[in-house]
Amino acid sequence: MKTALISHPDCLAHAGTAGYQEVPQRLSVVLSALADLDLLELDAPLATREDLLRVHSEAHIDRILQTVAPGQTIDLDDDTALDCFTADAALRAAGAVCSAVDGVMNKDYTKAFCAVRPPGHHAEPEQAMGFCYFSAIAIAALRAKQVYGLARIAVVDFDVHHGNGTQTALSNIPGMYFASIHQHPHYPGTGAEVDHPNIRNIPMPAGTSAEDWRTAFSDKIIQDLQAFRPEIILVSAGFDAHKDDPLGEFNLTEQDYAWLGVSLSETAEKYSNDRLVSVLEGGYNLRALAKSARTYVEAL
Ligand SMILES: [Zn+2]
């Protein structure tokens, strides 16, 4: 069965905040790198308000969906601004992951990669931050629970930054497991190890080698997944732990992302009814991002 590639042109129109690396070219290079793979290409729908409300308040949703005049920007946080295209891009990003949950639950496909931006894992229920507006993966995880009645859902975040928004949204929801492996201390400041039954934070120092990273991922996250046996695995796939990324200080290469794709696929096949949904989060060196996303999706 083909892996689904879910994207939308609206995700290219959002400019990103002036002076920061979350730019439209990130998505265009990823789409180019995936172009010759035999994937089931699908358009991302707009997320519904009902889905957004699984994580965010009415006030937050209205703030993101407010009208912005063409050419104007509204700052929501230091590095997170709205332009007139942001709302649709963020709605497509969250809608992509929700539709991927529907696709794997309805057996239209078993694996999906959502090539979307803006990213989502830093968005808090009440606060846009870190280039993120809606907490796409947490919204989709809650959709899997509330619409499909899944009892065990895993969210794995391998972006170099801690998925603070995902943790906030999911930490007190029964049946959710959230794991994040990330540089620490580093932006956004959260992500210390916690003694919590369904949160596995793996903070690692700047300069962590690919070998140490893989060992931690296998010994902690893969082992947790084998024990937890989630009915679906959702992945915050950020590629900024690459050695050439300007926003992280880890040392992964595209071979490590191929390894990750294989590890997660094997785990999903064995324990999770082969249901594996990944969504693009970070990755800011265009060359490294394109190559890493390619090797990851090829491995799926
Ligand atoms: Zn990141």
PDB file of C-alpha atoms and ligand atoms in Angstrom:
ATOM      1  CA  MET A   1       0.000   0.000   0.000  1.00  0.00           C
ATOM      2  CA  LYS A   2       1.325   3.450  -0.905  1.00  0.00           C
ATOM      3  CA  THR A   3       2.291   5.945   1.795  1.00  0.00           C
ATOM      4  CA  ALA A   4       0.135   9.077   1.668  1.00  0.00           C
ATOM      5  CA  LEU A   5       1.751  12.480   1.117  1.00  0.00           C
ATOM      6  CA  ILE A   6      -0.612  15.165   2.383  1.00  0.00           C
ATOM      7  CA  SER A   7       0.075  18.817   1.599  1.00  0.00           C
ATOM      8  CA  HIS A   8      -1.538  21.965   0.260  1.00  0.00           C
ATOM      9  CA  PRO A   9      -0.398  25.059  -1.702  1.00  0.00           C
ATOM     10  CA  ASP A  10      -1.829  27.287   1.077  1.00  0.00           C
ATOM     11  CA  CYS A  11       1.066  26.111   3.264  1.00  0.00           C
ATOM     12  CA  LEU A  12       3.495  27.845   0.897  1.00  0.00           C
ATOM     13  CA  ALA A  13       1.730  31.217   1.030  1.00  0.00           C
ATOM     14  CA  HIS A  14       2.315  31.955   4.733  1.00  0.00           C
ATOM     15  CA  ALA A  15       5.507  34.044   4.722  1.00  0.00           C
ATOM     16  CA  GLY A  16       6.823  33.189   8.189  1.00  0.00           C
ATOM     17  CA  THR A  17       8.081  35.830  10.569  1.00  0.00           C
ATOM     18  CA  ALA A  18      10.526  38.332   9.076  1.00  0.00           C
ATOM     19  CA  GLY A  19      14.113  37.572  10.040  1.00  0.00           C
ATOM     20  CA  TYR A  20      13.510  33.919  10.947  1.00  0.00           C
ATOM     21  CA  GLN A  21      14.254  30.670   9.129  1.00  0.00           C
ATOM     22  CA  GLU A  22      10.713  29.258   9.002  1.00  0.00           C
ATOM     23  CA  VAL A  23      10.288  30.169   5.325  1.00  0.00           C
ATOM     24  CA  PRO A  24       8.151  28.842   2.440  1.00  0.00           C
ATOM     25  CA  GLN A  25      11.221  27.353   0.720  1.00  0.00           C
ATOM     26  CA  ARG A  26      11.387  24.778   3.532  1.00  0.00           C
ATOM     27  CA  LEU A  27       8.253  23.165   2.202  1.00  0.00           C
ATOM     28  CA  SER A  28       9.051  23.581  -1.487  1.00  0.00           C
ATOM     29  CA  VAL A  29      12.406  21.788  -1.094  1.00  0.00           C
ATOM     30  CA  VAL A  30      10.744  18.951   0.836  1.00  0.00           C
ATOM     31  CA  LEU A  31       8.074  18.526  -1.841  1.00  0.00           C
ATOM     32  CA  SER A  32      10.732  18.537  -4.576  1.00  0.00           C
ATOM     33  CA  ALA A  33      12.790  15.958  -2.703  1.00  0.00           C
ATOM     34  CA  LEU A  34       9.752  13.655  -2.437  1.00  0.00           C
ATOM     35  CA  ALA A  35       8.501  14.238  -5.988  1.00  0.00           C
ATOM     36  CA  ASP A  36       9.815  11.044  -7.579  1.00  0.00           C
ATOM     37  CA  LEU A  37       8.722   8.704  -4.777  1.00  0.00           C
ATOM     38  CA  ASP A  38       5.615   6.681  -5.527  1.00  0.00           C
ATOM     39  CA  LEU A  39       3.333   8.301  -2.934  1.00  0.00           C
ATOM     40  CA  LEU A  40      -0.426   8.739  -2.734  1.00  0.00           C
ATOM     41  CA  GLU A  41      -0.686  12.535  -3.064  1.00  0.00           C
ATOM     42  CA  LEU A  42      -3.604  14.126  -1.229  1.00  0.00           C
ATOM     43  CA  ASP A  43      -4.737  17.698  -0.539  1.00  0.00           C
ATOM     44  CA  ALA A  44      -4.926  18.720   3.103  1.00  0.00           C
ATOM     45  CA  PRO A  45      -8.401  19.896   4.141  1.00  0.00           C
ATOM     46  CA  LEU A  46      -8.913  22.889   6.447  1.00  0.00           C
ATOM     47  CA  ALA A  47      -9.175  21.807  10.086  1.00  0.00           C
ATOM     48  CA  THR A  48     -12.648  22.290  11.519  1.00  0.00           C
ATOM     49  CA  ARG A  49     -13.338  24.465  14.532  1.00  0.00           C
ATOM     50  CA  GLU A  50     -14.550  21.354  16.329  1.00  0.00           C
ATOM     51  CA  ASP A  51     -11.115  19.783  15.860  1.00  0.00           C
ATOM     52  CA  LEU A  52      -9.232  22.931  16.929  1.00  0.00           C
ATOM     53  CA  LEU A  53     -11.357  23.135  20.083  1.00  0.00           C
ATOM     54  CA  ARG A  54     -10.011  19.766  21.195  1.00  0.00           C
ATOM     55  CA  VAL A  55      -6.858  21.712  22.232  1.00  0.00           C
ATOM     56  CA  HIS A  56      -7.408  25.457  21.875  1.00  0.00           C
ATOM     57  CA  SER A  57      -9.857  27.962  23.336  1.00  0.00           C
ATOM     58  CA  GLU A  58     -12.351  29.943  21.249  1.00  0.00           C
ATOM     59  CA  ALA A  59     -10.309  33.081  22.001  1.00  0.00           C
ATOM     60  CA  HIS A  60      -7.082  31.541  20.716  1.00  0.00           C
ATOM     61  CA  ILE A  61      -8.756  30.267  17.550  1.00  0.00           C
ATOM     62  CA  ASP A  62     -10.308  33.695  16.910  1.00  0.00           C
ATOM     63  CA  ARG A  63      -6.912  35.352  17.432  1.00  0.00           C
ATOM     64  CA  ILE A  64      -5.313  33.157  14.744  1.00  0.00           C
ATOM     65  CA  LEU A  65      -8.271  33.517  12.379  1.00  0.00           C
ATOM     66  CA  GLN A  66      -8.552  37.312  12.723  1.00  0.00           C
ATOM     67  CA  THR A  67      -8.504  39.290   9.513  1.00  0.00           C
ATOM     68  CA  VAL A  68      -5.071  40.596   8.566  1.00  0.00           C
ATOM     69  CA  ALA A  69      -4.805  43.074   5.710  1.00  0.00           C
ATOM     70  CA  PRO A  70      -2.566  42.068   2.795  1.00  0.00           C
ATOM     71  CA  GLY A  71       0.977  43.310   3.427  1.00  0.00           C
ATOM     72  CA  GLN A  72       0.392  43.716   7.169  1.00  0.00           C
ATOM     73  CA  THR A  73       1.649  41.506   9.975  1.00  0.00           C
ATOM     74  CA  ILE A  74       0.525  41.118  13.570  1.00  0.00           C
ATOM     75  CA  ASP A  75       3.083  39.868  16.116  1.00  0.00           C
ATOM     76  CA  LEU A  76       1.746  37.162  18.435  1.00  0.00           C
ATOM     77  CA  ASP A  77       5.143  36.377  19.967  1.00  0.00           C
ATOM     78  CA  ASP A  78       8.784  37.370  19.285  1.00  0.00           C
ATOM     79  CA  ASP A  79       9.170  34.924  16.406  1.00  0.00           C
ATOM     80  CA  THR A  80       5.545  34.205  15.519  1.00  0.00           C
ATOM     81  CA  ALA A  81       3.610  36.685  13.403  1.00  0.00           C
ATOM     82  CA  LEU A  82       0.355  36.516  11.482  1.00  0.00           C
ATOM     83  CA  ASP A  83       0.096  37.554   7.863  1.00  0.00           C
ATOM     84  CA  CYS A  84      -2.976  37.358   5.655  1.00  0.00           C
ATOM     85  CA  PHE A  85      -2.077  33.787   4.618  1.00  0.00           C
ATOM     86  CA  THR A  86      -1.150  32.377   8.031  1.00  0.00           C
ATOM     87  CA  ALA A  87      -4.588  31.252   9.153  1.00  0.00           C
ATOM     88  CA  ASP A  88      -5.262  29.110   6.088  1.00  0.00           C
ATOM     89  CA  ALA A  89      -1.788  27.593   6.223  1.00  0.00           C
ATOM     90  CA  ALA A  90      -2.187  26.711   9.907  1.00  0.00           C
ATOM     91  CA  LEU A  91      -5.684  25.315   9.266  1.00  0.00           C
ATOM     92  CA  ARG A  92      -4.335  23.158   6.425  1.00  0.00           C
ATOM     93  CA  ALA A  93      -1.477  21.917   8.627  1.00  0.00           C
ATOM     94  CA  ALA A  94      -3.846  20.816  11.393  1.00  0.00           C
ATOM     95  CA  GLY A  95      -6.351  19.524   8.826  1.00  0.00           C
ATOM     96  CA  ALA A  96      -3.631  17.426   7.174  1.00  0.00           C
ATOM     97  CA  VAL A  97      -2.858  15.513  10.359  1.00  0.00           C
ATOM     98  CA  CYS A  98      -6.562  15.060  11.186  1.00  0.00           C
ATOM     99  CA  SER A  99      -7.221  13.717   7.674  1.00  0.00           C
ATOM    100  CA  ALA A 100      -4.220  11.381   7.994  1.00  0.00           C
ATOM    101  CA  VAL A 101      -5.747   9.937  11.180  1.00  0.00           C
ATOM    102  CA  ASP A 102      -8.988   9.395   9.237  1.00  0.00           C
ATOM    103  CA  GLY A 103      -7.063   7.805   6.362  1.00  0.00           C
ATOM    104  CA  VAL A 104      -5.244   5.235   8.483  1.00  0.00           C
ATOM    105  CA  MET A 105      -8.310   4.503  10.606  1.00  0.00           C
ATOM    106  CA  ASN A 106     -10.409   3.930   7.473  1.00  0.00           C
ATOM    107  CA  LYS A 107      -7.586   1.807   5.975  1.00  0.00           C
ATOM    108  CA  ASP A 108      -7.268   4.058   2.911  1.00  0.00           C
ATOM    109  CA  TYR A 109      -3.507   3.805   3.597  1.00  0.00           C
ATOM    110  CA  THR A 110      -1.365   2.726   6.529  1.00  0.00           C
ATOM    111  CA  LYS A 111       1.282   5.439   6.633  1.00  0.00           C
ATOM    112  CA  ALA A 112       1.118   9.153   5.951  1.00  0.00           C
ATOM    113  CA  PHE A 113       3.586  12.026   5.820  1.00  0.00           C
ATOM    114  CA  CYS A 114       2.051  15.490   6.187  1.00  0.00           C
ATOM    115  CA  ALA A 115       4.315  17.945   4.349  1.00  0.00           C
ATOM    116  CA  VAL A 116       2.940  21.148   5.809  1.00  0.00           C
ATOM    117  CA  ARG A 117       3.933  24.395   7.487  1.00  0.00           C
ATOM    118  CA  PRO A 118       3.698  26.260   9.794  1.00  0.00           C
ATOM    119  CA  PRO A 119       4.845  23.664  12.338  1.00  0.00           C
ATOM    120  CA  GLY A 120       2.675  23.060  15.412  1.00  0.00           C
ATOM    121  CA  HIS A 121       4.417  21.414  18.337  1.00  0.00           C
ATOM    122  CA  HIS A 122       5.257  24.637  20.241  1.00  0.00           C
ATOM    123  CA  ALA A 123       1.718  26.054  20.073  1.00  0.00           C
ATOM    124  CA  GLU A 124       0.181  26.125  23.533  1.00  0.00           C
ATOM    125  CA  PRO A 125      -3.589  25.967  24.041  1.00  0.00           C
ATOM    126  CA  GLU A 126      -3.650  29.753  24.553  1.00  0.00           C
ATOM    127  CA  GLN A 127      -0.422  30.922  22.916  1.00  0.00           C
ATOM    128  CA  ALA A 128       1.163  30.889  19.471  1.00  0.00           C
ATOM    129  CA  MET A 129       4.946  30.605  19.792  1.00  0.00           C
ATOM    130  CA  GLY A 130       8.059  29.218  18.119  1.00  0.00           C
ATOM    131  CA  PHE A 131       6.637  29.611  14.574  1.00  0.00           C
ATOM    132  CA  CYS A 132       3.583  27.533  15.672  1.00  0.00           C
ATOM    133  CA  TYR A 133      -0.105  28.543  15.737  1.00  0.00           C
ATOM    134  CA  PHE A 134      -2.217  25.396  16.166  1.00  0.00           C
ATOM    135  CA  SER A 135      -1.056  22.255  17.942  1.00  0.00           C
ATOM    136  CA  ALA A 136      -1.697  20.060  14.902  1.00  0.00           C
ATOM    137  CA  ILE A 137      -0.429  16.758  16.255  1.00  0.00           C
ATOM    138  CA  ALA A 138      -2.202  17.050  19.614  1.00  0.00           C
ATOM    139  CA  ILE A 139      -5.429  18.005  17.827  1.00  0.00           C
ATOM    140  CA  ALA A 140      -5.092  14.890  15.659  1.00  0.00           C
ATOM    141  CA  ALA A 141      -4.244  12.678  18.650  1.00  0.00           C
ATOM    142  CA  LEU A 142      -7.397  13.864  20.412  1.00  0.00           C
ATOM    143  CA  ARG A 143      -9.382  13.276  17.231  1.00  0.00           C
ATOM    144  CA  ALA A 144      -8.111   9.670  17.234  1.00  0.00           C
ATOM    145  CA  LYS A 145      -9.285   9.282  20.817  1.00  0.00           C
ATOM    146  CA  GLN A 146     -12.593  11.111  20.651  1.00  0.00           C
ATOM    147  CA  VAL A 147     -13.813  10.205  17.157  1.00  0.00           C
ATOM    148  CA  TYR A 148     -12.387   6.673  16.826  1.00  0.00           C
ATOM    149  CA  GLY A 149     -12.368   5.743  20.513  1.00  0.00           C
ATOM    150  CA  LEU A 150      -8.749   4.606  20.563  1.00  0.00           C
ATOM    151  CA  ALA A 151      -7.618   3.680  24.058  1.00  0.00           C
ATOM    152  CA  ARG A 152      -3.836   3.960  23.516  1.00  0.00           C
ATOM    153  CA  ILE A 153      -2.290   6.679  21.349  1.00  0.00           C
ATOM    154  CA  ALA A 154       1.427   7.484  21.096  1.00  0.00           C
ATOM    155  CA  VAL A 155       2.941  10.774  19.973  1.00  0.00           C
ATOM    156  CA  VAL A 156       6.697  10.743  19.331  1.00  0.00           C
ATOM    157  CA  ASP A 157       8.587  14.010  18.766  1.00  0.00           C
ATOM    158  CA  PHE A 158      12.114  13.807  17.318  1.00  0.00           C
ATOM    159  CA  ASP A 159      12.501  17.524  16.510  1.00  0.00           C
ATOM    160  CA  VAL A 160      15.618  19.006  18.191  1.00  0.00           C
ATOM    161  CA  HIS A 161      13.306  21.256  20.248  1.00  0.00           C
ATOM    162  CA  HIS A 162      10.997  20.029  22.999  1.00  0.00           C
ATOM    163  CA  GLY A 163       7.356  19.683  21.965  1.00  0.00           C
ATOM    164  CA  ASN A 164       6.055  21.838  24.805  1.00  0.00           C
ATOM    165  CA  GLY A 165       2.638  22.456  23.282  1.00  0.00           C
ATOM    166  CA  THR A 166       2.020  18.779  22.629  1.00  0.00           C
ATOM    167  CA  GLN A 167       3.026  17.923  26.180  1.00  0.00           C
ATOM    168  CA  THR A 168       0.680  20.560  27.622  1.00  0.00           C
ATOM    169  CA  ALA A 169      -2.243  19.366  25.517  1.00  0.00           C
ATOM    170  CA  LEU A 170      -1.812  15.643  26.134  1.00  0.00           C
ATOM    171  CA  SER A 171      -0.171  15.166  29.539  1.00  0.00           C
ATOM    172  CA  ASN A 172      -3.349  14.714  31.540  1.00  0.00           C
ATOM    173  CA  ILE A 173      -5.355  12.779  28.957  1.00  0.00           C
ATOM    174  CA  PRO A 174      -5.781   9.081  29.788  1.00  0.00           C
ATOM    175  CA  GLY A 175      -4.481   6.738  27.098  1.00  0.00           C
ATOM    176  CA  MET A 176      -1.948   9.202  25.676  1.00  0.00           C
ATOM    177  CA  TYR A 177       1.796   8.573  25.628  1.00  0.00           C
ATOM    178  CA  PHE A 178       4.062  11.464  24.631  1.00  0.00           C
ATOM    179  CA  ALA A 179       7.813  11.145  24.068  1.00  0.00           C
ATOM    180  CA  SER A 180      10.196  13.914  23.040  1.00  0.00           C
ATOM    181  CA  ILE A 181      13.951  13.589  22.480  1.00  0.00           C
ATOM    182  CA  HIS A 182      15.533  17.020  22.254  1.00  0.00           C
ATOM    183  CA  GLN A 183      18.453  19.297  23.002  1.00  0.00           C
ATOM    184  CA  HIS A 184      18.347  20.606  26.563  1.00  0.00           C
ATOM    185  CA  PRO A 185      18.790  23.227  27.798  1.00  0.00           C
ATOM    186  CA  HIS A 186      17.575  24.881  24.611  1.00  0.00           C
ATOM    187  CA  TYR A 187      14.503  26.629  23.173  1.00  0.00           C
ATOM    188  CA  PRO A 188      11.717  26.614  24.434  1.00  0.00           C
ATOM    189  CA  GLY A 189      13.214  25.916  27.878  1.00  0.00           C
ATOM    190  CA  THR A 190      10.873  23.053  28.797  1.00  0.00           C
ATOM    191  CA  GLY A 191      11.556  19.340  28.397  1.00  0.00           C
ATOM    192  CA  ALA A 192      13.409  18.318  31.543  1.00  0.00           C
ATOM    193  CA  GLU A 193      12.947  14.705  32.561  1.00  0.00           C
ATOM    194  CA  VAL A 194       9.646  14.275  34.355  1.00  0.00           C
ATOM    195  CA  ASP A 195       8.248  11.593  36.580  1.00  0.00           C
ATOM    196  CA  HIS A 196       4.907  11.278  34.832  1.00  0.00           C
ATOM    197  CA  PRO A 197       3.160   8.063  33.793  1.00  0.00           C
ATOM    198  CA  ASN A 198       2.586   9.063  30.176  1.00  0.00           C
ATOM    199  CA  ILE A 199       5.358  11.586  29.429  1.00  0.00           C
ATOM    200  CA  ARG A 200       8.858  10.516  28.416  1.00  0.00           C
ATOM    201  CA  ASN A 201      11.195  13.485  28.016  1.00  0.00           C
ATOM    202  CA  ILE A 202      14.738  12.702  26.894  1.00  0.00           C
ATOM    203  CA  PRO A 203      16.794  15.880  27.294  1.00  0.00           C
ATOM    204  CA  MET A 204      20.291  15.601  25.770  1.00  0.00           C
ATOM    205  CA  PRO A 205      23.119  18.159  25.741  1.00  0.00           C
ATOM    206  CA  ALA A 206      24.330  20.193  22.748  1.00  0.00           C
ATOM    207  CA  GLY A 207      26.874  18.164  20.790  1.00  0.00           C
ATOM    208  CA  THR A 208      25.144  14.801  21.360  1.00  0.00           C
ATOM    209  CA  SER A 209      26.459  12.259  18.828  1.00  0.00           C
ATOM    210  CA  ALA A 210      24.230  10.383  16.402  1.00  0.00           C
ATOM    211  CA  GLU A 211      25.199   7.129  18.105  1.00  0.00           C
ATOM    212  CA  ASP A 212      24.134   8.322  21.571  1.00  0.00           C
ATOM    213  CA  TRP A 213      20.955   9.760  20.091  1.00  0.00           C
ATOM    214  CA  ARG A 214      20.019   6.463  18.416  1.00  0.00           C
ATOM    215  CA  THR A 215      20.767   4.511  21.587  1.00  0.00           C
ATOM    216  CA  ALA A 216      18.512   6.767  23.646  1.00  0.00           C
ATOM    217  CA  PHE A 217      15.749   6.602  21.040  1.00  0.00           C
ATOM    218  CA  SER A 218      15.873   2.782  20.898  1.00  0.00           C
ATOM    219  CA  ASP A 219      16.356   2.072  24.580  1.00  0.00           C
ATOM    220  CA  LYS A 220      13.718   4.485  25.783  1.00  0.00           C
ATOM    221  CA  ILE A 221      11.176   5.429  23.139  1.00  0.00           C
ATOM    222  CA  ILE A 222      11.048   2.222  21.077  1.00  0.00           C
ATOM    223  CA  GLN A 223      11.008   0.128  24.247  1.00  0.00           C
ATOM    224  CA  ASP A 224       8.213   2.232  25.705  1.00  0.00           C
ATOM    225  CA  LEU A 225       6.222   1.771  22.487  1.00  0.00           C
ATOM    226  CA  GLN A 226       6.733  -1.995  22.595  1.00  0.00           C
ATOM    227  CA  ALA A 227       5.356  -2.069  26.131  1.00  0.00           C
ATOM    228  CA  PHE A 228       2.540   0.445  25.526  1.00  0.00           C
ATOM    229  CA  ARG A 229       1.324  -1.063  22.227  1.00  0.00           C
ATOM    230  CA  PRO A 230      -0.355   2.095  20.929  1.00  0.00           C
ATOM    231  CA  GLU A 231      -3.183   1.646  18.438  1.00  0.00           C
ATOM    232  CA  ILE A 232      -1.691   4.469  16.362  1.00  0.00           C
ATOM    233  CA  ILE A 233       1.660   6.284  16.368  1.00  0.00           C
ATOM    234  CA  LEU A 234       1.776   9.983  15.493  1.00  0.00           C
ATOM    235  CA  VAL A 235       5.185  11.529  14.870  1.00  0.00           C
ATOM    236  CA  SER A 236       6.331  15.142  15.117  1.00  0.00           C
ATOM    237  CA  ALA A 237       8.991  14.842  12.430  1.00  0.00           C
ATOM    238  CA  GLY A 238      11.333  17.794  12.780  1.00  0.00           C
ATOM    239  CA  PHE A 239      14.641  17.462  10.951  1.00  0.00           C
ATOM    240  CA  ASP A 240      16.561  20.128  12.875  1.00  0.00           C
ATOM    241  CA  ALA A 241      18.630  17.580  14.855  1.00  0.00           C
ATOM    242  CA  HIS A 242      20.680  17.322  11.635  1.00  0.00           C
ATOM    243  CA  LYS A 243      24.350  18.291  12.097  1.00  0.00           C
ATOM    244  CA  ASP A 244      24.035  21.146   9.573  1.00  0.00           C
ATOM    245  CA  ASP A 245      20.913  22.713  11.089  1.00  0.00           C
ATOM    246  CA  PRO A 246      21.376  26.322  12.239  1.00  0.00           C
ATOM    247  CA  LEU A 247      18.827  26.025  15.082  1.00  0.00           C
ATOM    248  CA  GLY A 248      20.129  22.890  16.780  1.00  0.00           C
ATOM    249  CA  GLU A 249      23.429  21.420  17.969  1.00  0.00           C
ATOM    250  CA  PHE A 250      22.925  17.690  17.473  1.00  0.00           C
ATOM    251  CA  ASN A 251      24.831  15.623  14.932  1.00  0.00           C
ATOM    252  CA  LEU A 252      22.334  13.522  13.017  1.00  0.00           C
ATOM    253  CA  THR A 253      22.688  12.913   9.280  1.00  0.00           C
ATOM    254  CA  GLU A 254      20.174  11.816   6.681  1.00  0.00           C
ATOM    255  CA  GLN A 255      21.180   8.175   7.369  1.00  0.00           C
ATOM    256  CA  ASP A 256      19.884   8.579  10.913  1.00  0.00           C
ATOM    257  CA  TYR A 257      16.514   9.745   9.577  1.00  0.00           C
ATOM    258  CA  ALA A 258      16.375   6.650   7.342  1.00  0.00           C
ATOM    259  CA  TRP A 259      17.070   4.556  10.444  1.00  0.00           C
ATOM    260  CA  LEU A 260      14.284   6.396  12.283  1.00  0.00           C
ATOM    261  CA  GLY A 261      11.827   5.770   9.460  1.00  0.00           C
ATOM    262  CA  VAL A 262      12.624   2.048   9.548  1.00  0.00           C
ATOM    263  CA  SER A 263      12.469   1.810  13.367  1.00  0.00           C
ATOM    264  CA  LEU A 264       9.144   3.596  13.598  1.00  0.00           C
ATOM    265  CA  SER A 265       7.675   1.638  10.667  1.00  0.00           C
ATOM    266  CA  GLU A 266       8.698  -1.705  12.167  1.00  0.00           C
ATOM    267  CA  THR A 267       7.271  -0.707  15.528  1.00  0.00           C
ATOM    268  CA  ALA A 268       3.996   0.443  13.975  1.00  0.00           C
ATOM    269  CA  GLU A 269       3.734  -2.757  11.933  1.00  0.00           C
ATOM    270  CA  LYS A 270       4.322  -4.977  14.958  1.00  0.00           C
ATOM    271  CA  TYR A 271       2.386  -3.176  17.655  1.00  0.00           C
ATOM    272  CA  SER A 272       0.126  -0.500  16.149  1.00  0.00           C
ATOM    273  CA  ASN A 273      -1.846  -2.111  13.321  1.00  0.00           C
ATOM    274  CA  ASP A 274       0.652  -0.509  10.924  1.00  0.00           C
ATOM    275  CA  ARG A 275      -0.826   2.953  11.624  1.00  0.00           C
ATOM    276  CA  LEU A 276       1.891   5.613  11.403  1.00  0.00           C
ATOM    277  CA  VAL A 277       1.224   9.310  10.776  1.00  0.00           C
ATOM    278  CA  SER A 278       4.113  11.800  10.588  1.00  0.00           C
ATOM    279  CA  VAL A 279       3.979  15.561  10.305  1.00  0.00           C
ATOM    280  CA  LEU A 280       6.774  17.955   9.368  1.00  0.00           C
ATOM    281  CA  GLU A 281       7.829  20.203  12.254  1.00  0.00           C
ATOM    282  CA  GLY A 282      11.264  21.921  12.131  1.00  0.00           C
ATOM    283  CA  GLY A 283      14.319  21.684   9.864  1.00  0.00           C
ATOM    284  CA  TYR A 284      16.034  24.906   8.798  1.00  0.00           C
ATOM    285  CA  ASN A 285      19.009  24.039   6.612  1.00  0.00           C
ATOM    286  CA  LEU A 286      17.244  23.628   3.278  1.00  0.00           C
ATOM    287  CA  ARG A 287      19.668  21.062   1.854  1.00  0.00           C
ATOM    288  CA  ALA A 288      19.778  18.966   5.024  1.00  0.00           C
ATOM    289  CA  LEU A 289      16.011  19.230   5.467  1.00  0.00           C
ATOM    290  CA  ALA A 290      15.283  18.052   1.922  1.00  0.00           C
ATOM    291  CA  LYS A 291      17.682  15.103   2.116  1.00  0.00           C
ATOM    292  CA  SER A 292      16.520  14.104   5.601  1.00  0.00           C
ATOM    293  CA  ALA A 293      12.823  14.237   4.777  1.00  0.00           C
ATOM    294  CA  ARG A 294      13.525  12.203   1.650  1.00  0.00           C
ATOM    295  CA  THR A 295      15.413   9.417   3.448  1.00  0.00           C
ATOM    296  CA  TYR A 296      12.796   9.327   6.227  1.00  0.00           C
ATOM    297  CA  VAL A 297       9.811   9.059   3.871  1.00  0.00           C
ATOM    298  CA  GLU A 298      11.645   6.578   1.642  1.00  0.00           C
ATOM    299  CA  ALA A 299      12.182   4.397   4.711  1.00  0.00           C
ATOM    300  CA  LEU A 300       8.463   4.443   5.479  1.00  0.00           C
TER     301      LEU A 300
HETATM  302 ZN    ZN B   1      12.575  22.433  16.010  1.00  0.00          ZN
END
